[in-house]
Short mmCIF file of C-alpha atoms and ligand atoms in Angstrom, two decimals:
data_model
loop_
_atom_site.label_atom_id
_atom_site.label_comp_id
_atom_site.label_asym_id
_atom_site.label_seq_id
_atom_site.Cartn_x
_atom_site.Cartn_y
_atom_site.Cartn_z
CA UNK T 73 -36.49 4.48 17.59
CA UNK T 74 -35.62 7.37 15.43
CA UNK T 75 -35.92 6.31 11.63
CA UNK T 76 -32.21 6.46 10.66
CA UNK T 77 -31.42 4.41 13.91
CA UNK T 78 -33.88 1.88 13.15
CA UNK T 79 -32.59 1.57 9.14
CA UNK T 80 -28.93 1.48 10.79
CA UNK T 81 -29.88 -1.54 13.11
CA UNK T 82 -31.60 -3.05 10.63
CA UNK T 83 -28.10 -2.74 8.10
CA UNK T 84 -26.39 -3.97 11.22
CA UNK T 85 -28.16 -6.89 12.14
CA UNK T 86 -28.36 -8.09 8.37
CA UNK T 87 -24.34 -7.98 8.23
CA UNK T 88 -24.46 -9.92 11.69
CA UNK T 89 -26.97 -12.90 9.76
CA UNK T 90 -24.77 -12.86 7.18
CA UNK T 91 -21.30 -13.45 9.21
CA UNK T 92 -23.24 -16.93 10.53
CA UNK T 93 -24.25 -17.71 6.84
CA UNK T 94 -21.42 -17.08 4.78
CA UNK T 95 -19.53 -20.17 4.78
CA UNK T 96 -22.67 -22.32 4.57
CA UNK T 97 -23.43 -21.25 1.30
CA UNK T 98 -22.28 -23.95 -1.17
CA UNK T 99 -18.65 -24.52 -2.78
CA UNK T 100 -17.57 -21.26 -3.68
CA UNK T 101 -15.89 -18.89 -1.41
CA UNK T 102 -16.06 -15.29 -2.66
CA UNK T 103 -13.47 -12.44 -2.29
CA UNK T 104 -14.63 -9.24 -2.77
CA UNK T 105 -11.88 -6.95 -3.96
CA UNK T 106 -13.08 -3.35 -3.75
CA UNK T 107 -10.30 -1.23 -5.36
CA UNK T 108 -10.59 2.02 -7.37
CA UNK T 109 -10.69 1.27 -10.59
CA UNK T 110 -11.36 4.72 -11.60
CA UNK T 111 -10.46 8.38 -10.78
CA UNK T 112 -6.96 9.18 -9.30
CA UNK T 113 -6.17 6.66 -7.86
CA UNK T 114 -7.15 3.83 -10.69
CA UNK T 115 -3.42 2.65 -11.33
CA UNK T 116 -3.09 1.35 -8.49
CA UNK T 117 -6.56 -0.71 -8.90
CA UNK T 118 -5.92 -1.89 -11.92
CA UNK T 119 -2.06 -3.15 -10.65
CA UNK T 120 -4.12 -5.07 -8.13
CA UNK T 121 -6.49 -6.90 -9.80
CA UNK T 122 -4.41 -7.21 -12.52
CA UNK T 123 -1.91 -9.55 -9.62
CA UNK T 124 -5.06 -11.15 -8.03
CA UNK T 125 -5.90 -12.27 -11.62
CA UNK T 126 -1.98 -13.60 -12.01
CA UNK T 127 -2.08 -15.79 -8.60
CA UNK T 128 -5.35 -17.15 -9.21
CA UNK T 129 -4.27 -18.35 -12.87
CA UNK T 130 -0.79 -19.51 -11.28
CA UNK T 131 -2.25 -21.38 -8.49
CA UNK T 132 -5.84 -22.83 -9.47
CA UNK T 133 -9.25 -21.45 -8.92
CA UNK T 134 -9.96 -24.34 -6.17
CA UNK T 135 -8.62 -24.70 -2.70
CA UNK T 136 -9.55 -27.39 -0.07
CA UNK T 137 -12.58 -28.35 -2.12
CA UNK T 138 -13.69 -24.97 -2.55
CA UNK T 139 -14.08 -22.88 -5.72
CA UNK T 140 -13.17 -19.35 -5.45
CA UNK T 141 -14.51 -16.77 -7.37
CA UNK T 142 -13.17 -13.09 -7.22
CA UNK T 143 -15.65 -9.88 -7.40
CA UNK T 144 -14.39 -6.89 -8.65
CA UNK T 145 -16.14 -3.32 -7.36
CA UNK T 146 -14.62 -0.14 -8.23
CA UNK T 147 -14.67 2.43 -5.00
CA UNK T 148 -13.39 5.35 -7.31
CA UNK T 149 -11.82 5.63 -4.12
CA UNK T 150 -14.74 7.32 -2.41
CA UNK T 151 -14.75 5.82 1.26
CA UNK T 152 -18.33 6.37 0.83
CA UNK T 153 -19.01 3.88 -1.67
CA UNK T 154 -16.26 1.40 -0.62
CA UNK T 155 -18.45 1.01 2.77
CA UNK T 156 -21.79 0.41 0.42
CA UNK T 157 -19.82 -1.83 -1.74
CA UNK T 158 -18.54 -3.51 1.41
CA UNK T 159 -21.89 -3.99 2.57
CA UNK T 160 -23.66 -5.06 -0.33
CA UNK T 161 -20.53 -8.16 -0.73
CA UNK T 162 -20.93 -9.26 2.82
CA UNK T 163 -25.10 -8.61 3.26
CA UNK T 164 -25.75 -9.60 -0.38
CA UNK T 165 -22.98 -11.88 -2.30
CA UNK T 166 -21.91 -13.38 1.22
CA UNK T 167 -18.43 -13.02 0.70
CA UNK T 168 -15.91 -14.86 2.68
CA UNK T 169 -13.21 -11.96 2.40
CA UNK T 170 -12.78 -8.74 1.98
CA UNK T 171 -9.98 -7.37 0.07
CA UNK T 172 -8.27 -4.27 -1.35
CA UNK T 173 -8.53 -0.96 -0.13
CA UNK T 174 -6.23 1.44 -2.54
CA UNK T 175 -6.42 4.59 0.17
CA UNK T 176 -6.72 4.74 4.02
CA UNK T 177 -10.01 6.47 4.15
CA UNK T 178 -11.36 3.30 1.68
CA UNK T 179 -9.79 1.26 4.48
CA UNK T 180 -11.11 2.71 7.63
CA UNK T 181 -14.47 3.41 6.34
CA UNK T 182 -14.78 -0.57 5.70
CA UNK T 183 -13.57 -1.67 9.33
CA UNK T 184 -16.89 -1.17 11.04
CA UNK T 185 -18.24 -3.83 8.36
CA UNK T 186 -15.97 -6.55 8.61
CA UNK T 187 -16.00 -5.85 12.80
CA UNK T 188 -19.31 -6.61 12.90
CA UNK T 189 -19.70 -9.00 10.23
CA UNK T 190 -16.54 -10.76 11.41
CA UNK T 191 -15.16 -10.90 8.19
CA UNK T 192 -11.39 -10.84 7.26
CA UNK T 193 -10.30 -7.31 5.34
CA UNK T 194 -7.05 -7.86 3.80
CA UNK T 195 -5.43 -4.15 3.15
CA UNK T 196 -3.47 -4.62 0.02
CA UNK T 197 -2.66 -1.00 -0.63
CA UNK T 198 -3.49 1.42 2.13
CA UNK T 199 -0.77 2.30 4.37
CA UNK T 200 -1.30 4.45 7.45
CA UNK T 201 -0.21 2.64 10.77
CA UNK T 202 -3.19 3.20 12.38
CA UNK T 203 -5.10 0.91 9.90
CA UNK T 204 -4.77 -2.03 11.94
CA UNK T 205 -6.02 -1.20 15.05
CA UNK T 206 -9.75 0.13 13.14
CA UNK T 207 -10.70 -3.83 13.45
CA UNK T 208 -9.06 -7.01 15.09
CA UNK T 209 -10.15 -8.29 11.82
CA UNK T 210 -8.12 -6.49 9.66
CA UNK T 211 -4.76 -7.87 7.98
CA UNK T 212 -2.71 -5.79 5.99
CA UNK T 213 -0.30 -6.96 3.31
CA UNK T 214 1.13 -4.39 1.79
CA UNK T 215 3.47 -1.30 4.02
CA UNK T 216 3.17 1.08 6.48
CA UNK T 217 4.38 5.03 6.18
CA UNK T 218 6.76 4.52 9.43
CA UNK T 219 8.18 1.51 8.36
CA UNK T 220 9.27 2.98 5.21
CA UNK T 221 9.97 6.27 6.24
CA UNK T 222 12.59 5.73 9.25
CA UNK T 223 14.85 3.83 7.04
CA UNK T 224 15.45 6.73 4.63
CA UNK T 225 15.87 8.96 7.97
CA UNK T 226 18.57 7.18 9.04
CA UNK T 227 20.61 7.01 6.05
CA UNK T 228 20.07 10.57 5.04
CA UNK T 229 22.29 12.61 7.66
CA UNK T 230 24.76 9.91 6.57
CA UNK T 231 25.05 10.94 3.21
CA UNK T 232 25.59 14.60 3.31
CA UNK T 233 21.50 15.57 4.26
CA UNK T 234 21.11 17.46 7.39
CA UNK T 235 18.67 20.21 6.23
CA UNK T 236 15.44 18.77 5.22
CA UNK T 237 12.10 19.81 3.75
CA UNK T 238 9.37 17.40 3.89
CA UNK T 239 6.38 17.95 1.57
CA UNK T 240 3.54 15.08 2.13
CA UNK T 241 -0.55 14.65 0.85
CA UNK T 242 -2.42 15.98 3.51
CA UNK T 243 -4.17 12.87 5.07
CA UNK T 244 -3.64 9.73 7.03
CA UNK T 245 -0.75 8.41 5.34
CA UNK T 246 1.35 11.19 4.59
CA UNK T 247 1.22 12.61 7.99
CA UNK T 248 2.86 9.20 9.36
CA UNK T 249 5.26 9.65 6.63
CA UNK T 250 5.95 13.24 8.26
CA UNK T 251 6.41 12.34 11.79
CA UNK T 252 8.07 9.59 11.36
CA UNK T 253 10.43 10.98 9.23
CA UNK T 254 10.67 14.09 11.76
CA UNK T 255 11.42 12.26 14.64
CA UNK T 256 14.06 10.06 13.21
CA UNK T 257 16.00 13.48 11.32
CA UNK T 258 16.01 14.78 14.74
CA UNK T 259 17.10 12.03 16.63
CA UNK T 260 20.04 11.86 14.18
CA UNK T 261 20.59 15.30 14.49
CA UNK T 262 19.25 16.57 11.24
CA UNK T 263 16.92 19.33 11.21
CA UNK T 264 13.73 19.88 9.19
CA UNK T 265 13.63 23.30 8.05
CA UNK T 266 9.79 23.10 7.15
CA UNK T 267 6.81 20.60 6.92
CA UNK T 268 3.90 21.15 4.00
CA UNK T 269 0.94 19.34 3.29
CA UNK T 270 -0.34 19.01 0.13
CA UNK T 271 -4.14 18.47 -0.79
CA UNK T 272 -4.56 14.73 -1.68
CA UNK T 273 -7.61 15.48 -4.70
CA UNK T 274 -6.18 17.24 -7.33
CA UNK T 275 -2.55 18.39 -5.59
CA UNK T 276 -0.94 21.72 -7.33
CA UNK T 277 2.34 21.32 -6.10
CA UNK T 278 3.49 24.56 -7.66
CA UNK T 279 3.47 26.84 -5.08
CA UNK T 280 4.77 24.29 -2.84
CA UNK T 281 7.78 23.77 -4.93
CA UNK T 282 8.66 27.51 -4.76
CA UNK T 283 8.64 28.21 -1.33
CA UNK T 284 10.92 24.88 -0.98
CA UNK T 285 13.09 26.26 -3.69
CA UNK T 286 13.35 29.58 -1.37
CA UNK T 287 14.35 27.55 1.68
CA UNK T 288 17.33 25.75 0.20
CA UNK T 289 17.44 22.84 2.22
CA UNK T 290 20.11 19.89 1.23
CA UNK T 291 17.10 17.47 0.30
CA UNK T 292 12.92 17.89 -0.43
CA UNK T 293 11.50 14.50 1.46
CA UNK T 294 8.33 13.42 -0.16
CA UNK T 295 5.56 10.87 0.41
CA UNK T 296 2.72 11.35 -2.36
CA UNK T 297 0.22 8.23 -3.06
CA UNK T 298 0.97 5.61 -6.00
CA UNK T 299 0.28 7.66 -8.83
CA UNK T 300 0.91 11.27 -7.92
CA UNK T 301 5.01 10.84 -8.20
CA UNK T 302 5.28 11.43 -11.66
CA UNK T 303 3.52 15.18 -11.07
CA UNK T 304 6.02 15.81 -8.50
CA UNK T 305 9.15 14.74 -10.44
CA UNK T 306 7.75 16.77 -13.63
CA UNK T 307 7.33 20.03 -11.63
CA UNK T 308 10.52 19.20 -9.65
CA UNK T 309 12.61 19.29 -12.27
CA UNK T 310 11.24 21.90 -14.46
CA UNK T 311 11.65 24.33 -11.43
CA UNK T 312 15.40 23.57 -11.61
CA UNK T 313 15.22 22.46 -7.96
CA UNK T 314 17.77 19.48 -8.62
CA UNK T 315 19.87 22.25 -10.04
CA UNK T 316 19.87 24.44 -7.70
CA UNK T 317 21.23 21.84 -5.90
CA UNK T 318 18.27 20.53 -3.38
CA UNK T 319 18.24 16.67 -3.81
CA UNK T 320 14.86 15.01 -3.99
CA UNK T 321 14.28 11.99 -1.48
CA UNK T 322 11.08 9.94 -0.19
CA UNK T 323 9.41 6.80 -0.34
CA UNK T 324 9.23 4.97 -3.13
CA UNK T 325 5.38 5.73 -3.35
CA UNK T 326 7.07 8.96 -5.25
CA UNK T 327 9.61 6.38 -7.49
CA UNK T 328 6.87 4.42 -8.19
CA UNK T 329 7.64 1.48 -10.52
CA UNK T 330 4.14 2.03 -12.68
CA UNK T 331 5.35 5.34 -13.50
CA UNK T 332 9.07 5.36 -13.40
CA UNK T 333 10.06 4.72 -16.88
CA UNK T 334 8.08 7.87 -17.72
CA UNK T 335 9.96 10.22 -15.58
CA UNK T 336 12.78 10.85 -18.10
CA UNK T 337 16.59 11.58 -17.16
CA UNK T 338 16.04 13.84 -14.25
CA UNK T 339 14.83 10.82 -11.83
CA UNK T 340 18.44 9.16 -12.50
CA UNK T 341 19.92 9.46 -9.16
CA UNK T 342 16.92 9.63 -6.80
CA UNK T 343 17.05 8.09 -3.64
CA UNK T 344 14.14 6.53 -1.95
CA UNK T 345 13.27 4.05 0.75
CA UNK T 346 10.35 0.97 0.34
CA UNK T 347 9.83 -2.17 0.53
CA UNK T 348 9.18 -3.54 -3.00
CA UNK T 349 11.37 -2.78 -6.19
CA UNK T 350 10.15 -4.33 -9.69
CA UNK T 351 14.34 -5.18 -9.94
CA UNK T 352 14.63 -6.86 -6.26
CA UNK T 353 16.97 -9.25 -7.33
CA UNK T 354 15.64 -12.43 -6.59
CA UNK T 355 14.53 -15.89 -8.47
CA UNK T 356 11.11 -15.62 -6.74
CA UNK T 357 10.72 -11.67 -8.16
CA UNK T 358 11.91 -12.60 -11.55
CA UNK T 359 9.54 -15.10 -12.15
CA UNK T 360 6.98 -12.60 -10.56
CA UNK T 361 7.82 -10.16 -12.45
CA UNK T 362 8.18 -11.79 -16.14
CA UNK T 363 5.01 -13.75 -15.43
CA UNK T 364 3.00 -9.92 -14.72
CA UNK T 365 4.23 -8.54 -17.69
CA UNK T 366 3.66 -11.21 -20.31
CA UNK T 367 0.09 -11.82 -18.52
CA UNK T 368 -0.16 -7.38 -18.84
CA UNK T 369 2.09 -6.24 -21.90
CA UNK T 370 3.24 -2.75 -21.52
CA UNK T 371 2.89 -2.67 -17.71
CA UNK T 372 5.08 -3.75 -15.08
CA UNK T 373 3.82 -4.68 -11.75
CA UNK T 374 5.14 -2.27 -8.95
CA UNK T 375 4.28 -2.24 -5.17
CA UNK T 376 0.87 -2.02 -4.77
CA UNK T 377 0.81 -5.38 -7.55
CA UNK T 378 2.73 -7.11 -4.86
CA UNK T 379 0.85 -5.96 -2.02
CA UNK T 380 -2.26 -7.67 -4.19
CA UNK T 381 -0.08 -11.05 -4.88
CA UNK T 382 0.94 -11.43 -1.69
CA UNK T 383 -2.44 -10.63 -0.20
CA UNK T 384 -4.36 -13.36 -2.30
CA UNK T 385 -1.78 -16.10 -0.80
CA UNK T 386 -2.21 -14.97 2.00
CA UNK T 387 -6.41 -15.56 1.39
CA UNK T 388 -5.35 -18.94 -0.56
CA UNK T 389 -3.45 -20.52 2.42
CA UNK T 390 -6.02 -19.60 5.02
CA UNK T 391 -8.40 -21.44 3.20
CA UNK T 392 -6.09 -24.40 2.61
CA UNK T 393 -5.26 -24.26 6.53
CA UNK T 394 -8.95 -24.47 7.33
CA UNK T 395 -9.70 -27.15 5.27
CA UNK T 396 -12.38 -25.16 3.19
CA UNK T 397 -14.17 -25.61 6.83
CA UNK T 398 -13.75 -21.87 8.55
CA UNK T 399 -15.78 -18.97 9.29
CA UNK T 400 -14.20 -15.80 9.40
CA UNK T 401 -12.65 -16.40 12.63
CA UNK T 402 -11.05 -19.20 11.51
CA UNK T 403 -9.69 -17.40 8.54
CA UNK T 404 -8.22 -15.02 10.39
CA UNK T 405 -6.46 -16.98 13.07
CA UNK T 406 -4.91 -19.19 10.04
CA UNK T 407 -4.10 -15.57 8.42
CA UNK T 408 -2.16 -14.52 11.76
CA UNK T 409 1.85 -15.84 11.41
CA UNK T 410 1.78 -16.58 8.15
CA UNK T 411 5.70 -16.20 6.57
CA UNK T 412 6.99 -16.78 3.34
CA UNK T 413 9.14 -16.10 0.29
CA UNK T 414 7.17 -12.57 -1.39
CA UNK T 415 8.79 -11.16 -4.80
CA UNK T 416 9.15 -8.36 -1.83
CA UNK T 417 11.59 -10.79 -0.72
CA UNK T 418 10.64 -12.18 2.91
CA UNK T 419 7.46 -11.30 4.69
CA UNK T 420 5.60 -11.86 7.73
CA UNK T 421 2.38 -11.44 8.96
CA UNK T 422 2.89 -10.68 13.06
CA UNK T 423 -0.02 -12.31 14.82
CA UNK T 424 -0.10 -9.88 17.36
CA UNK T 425 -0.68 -6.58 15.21
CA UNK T 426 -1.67 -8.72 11.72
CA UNK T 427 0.30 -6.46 10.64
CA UNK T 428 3.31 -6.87 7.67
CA UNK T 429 6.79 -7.06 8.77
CA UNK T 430 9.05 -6.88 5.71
CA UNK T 431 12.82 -5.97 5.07
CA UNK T 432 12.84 -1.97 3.49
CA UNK T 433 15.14 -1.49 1.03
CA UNK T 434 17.29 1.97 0.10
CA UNK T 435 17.14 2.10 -3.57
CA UNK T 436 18.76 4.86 -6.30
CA UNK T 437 17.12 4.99 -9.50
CA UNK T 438 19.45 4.04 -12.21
CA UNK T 439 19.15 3.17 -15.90
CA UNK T 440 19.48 -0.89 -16.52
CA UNK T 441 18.55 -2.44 -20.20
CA UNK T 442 17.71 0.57 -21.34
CA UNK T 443 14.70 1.69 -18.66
CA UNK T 444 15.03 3.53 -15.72
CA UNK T 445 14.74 0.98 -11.79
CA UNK T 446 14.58 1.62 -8.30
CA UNK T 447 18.13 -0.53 -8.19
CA UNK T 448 18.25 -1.56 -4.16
CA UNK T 449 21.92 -0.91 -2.38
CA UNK T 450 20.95 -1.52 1.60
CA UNK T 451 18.70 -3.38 3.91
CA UNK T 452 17.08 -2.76 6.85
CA UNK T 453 15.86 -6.67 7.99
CA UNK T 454 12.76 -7.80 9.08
CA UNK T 455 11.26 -4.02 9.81
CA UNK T 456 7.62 -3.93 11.82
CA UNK T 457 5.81 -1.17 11.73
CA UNK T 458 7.40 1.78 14.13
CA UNK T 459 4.09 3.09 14.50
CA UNK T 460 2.67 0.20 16.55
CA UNK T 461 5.52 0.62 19.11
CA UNK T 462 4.30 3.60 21.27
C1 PHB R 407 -2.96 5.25 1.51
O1 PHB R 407 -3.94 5.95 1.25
O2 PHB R 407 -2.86 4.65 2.60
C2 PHB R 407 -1.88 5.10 0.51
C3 PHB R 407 -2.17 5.19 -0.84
C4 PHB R 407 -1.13 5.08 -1.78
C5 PHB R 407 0.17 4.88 -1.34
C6 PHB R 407 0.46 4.79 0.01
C7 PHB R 407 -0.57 4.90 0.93
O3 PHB R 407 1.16 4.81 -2.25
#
């Protein structure tokens, strides 16, 4: 055996030992929540620990018996080091579940891992359709691109929008975002006058913006990752784009709710498509939401935070279902079906594709008490992920 072969089997049949061990440990069952807590992509980390930490303190550190404790590792969103992290909590800490994942590549590069180690990965943030299908046991709680991005399709040529530009990061998610947006425009019999791709590390959007500005379409369509939007808006608007009369629409990834209040005046009016708003008006967001901010002042929790909330119930009720008792088959069959009341509103985990399947709203930012919301005004019920159809 060649050397790297034999150090890879080696990895791989330490991750197999530890699948059979991990439950037998003692009382504690460990989530490791690999997120990146640094770099670009660190807001949306620190939204999701910062909700892990808020259901824990809501609901008790102990279920059936068992005492769980939550490990933190920061990724910096290098798939590269989310797989070593990955390893390292399932060879090393024995973890029971593996959760997180703030960008697909973070995501796909850990499915291998919890494949062979047969350990639950619960995809809070990352959102390409394809995520799924990388392991049977992978369950995602937070969105997918399609799911979002057919809604806004739909309601566009409705509203005046026939001529469309989309502009999308140039990797896993934002190309769903593209096609599925595409496909939809054109079924409705809008027409999309050209498709650009912007690098996902360190995006100048610049150039980008001109050549959109030169095309004139009725609306720019853009899907950027939590934490990019603001950029986009800034540059949007001081390129007089909204003047000039294109109208800026996407998912609500662009809209974020982390970075909305920042955006100023010029967001007023935007129209986006998603499935979580911090003003879904509901009792069950409310307390959500008042309960985030008082437990983080200054911040208020957007998407990816509820992706991360929703997530550890999902974690919390496995374990209750199981009695404290399962492996990580176990876990994940008690995973598959689950459906309750999210601050999303309601949400269901389909045991077929444990994937989410979630109402997406149509939302217009508006000014309310003084700071600037995604304000919802449609529904599209009970939406499953468009991409898994084909
Ligand atoms: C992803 O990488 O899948 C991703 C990241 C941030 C988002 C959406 C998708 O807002």
């Amino acid at each position: 055996m060649q050397k790297r072969n034999f150090i890879k089997a080696v990895a791989l049949s330490a991750i197999a030992v530890a699948a059979g061990q991990s439950l037998a440990q003692d009382n504690t069952f460990k989530i490791g929540l690999i997120l990146p807590m640094t770099g670009q992509q660190a807001t949306t980390g620190r939204q999701i620990e910062a909700a892990a930490k808020l259901y824990m303190a809501q609901n008790g550190d102990t279920v059936a018996g068992k005492k769980i404790q939550l490990i933190v590792k920061d990724d910096t969103s290098i798939p590269d080091v989310t797989k070593r992290l990955a390893q390292e909590l399932v060879v090393n800490d024995k973890v029971n579940v593996l959760a997180g994942f703030g960008i697909t590549p973070s995501a796909l590069a850990t499915a291998s891992i919890a494949t062979q180690s047969k350990t639950p990965q619960v995809v809070m943030a990352a959102a390409t359709s394809s995520i799924t299908e990388a392991s049977p046991y992978i369950v995602r709680t937070s969105f997918t691109l399609p799911q979002a991005s057919v809604a806004l399709a739909d309601w566009a040529p409705k509203n005046g929008i026939k001529k469309v530009v989309t502009l999308v990061s140039d990797y896993g998610p934002g190309i769903d975002a593209e096609k599925f947006f595409k496909e939809r425009m054109l079924f409705n019999g809008g027409t999309i006058v050209d498709s650009l791709r912007v690098p996902l590390r360190n995006p100048d959007f610049a150039p980008f913006l001109q050549k959109v500005r030169d095309l004139k379409p009725d609306a720019l369509f853009v899907f950027v990752p939590s934490g990019a939007g603001a950029a986009v808006m800034k540059q949007f608007l001081e390129r007089g784009m909204d003047k000039a009369g294109i109208k800026l629409i996407g998912t609500g990834d662009v809209t974020d709710d982390d970075q909305l209040n920042d955006m100023g005046e010029g967001a007023l009016g935007v129209v986006t498509s998603h499935h979580y708003s911090t003003a879904h008006p509901s009792a069950t967001n409310k307390k959500f939401v008042d309960a985030f901010t008082k437990a983080n002042p200054g911040l208020r929790p957007n998407f990816m935070a509820v992706g991360g909330y929703d997530g550890m119930r999902v974690i919390y009720e496995a374990l209750r279902a199981t009695k404290g008792q399962g492996g990580g088959d176990a876990l994940l069959a008690a995973m598959k079906g689950q459906i309750f009341e999210s601050p999303r509103g309601p949400m269901f985990i389909d045991a077929q594709t444990r994937d989410v399947v979630q109402n997406i709203y149509l939302r217009k930012v508006e000014r309310k008490d003084g700071q600037l919301y995604n304000i919802e005004f449609d529904v599209v019920k009970d939406v499953k992920d468009p991409g898994k159809s084909r």
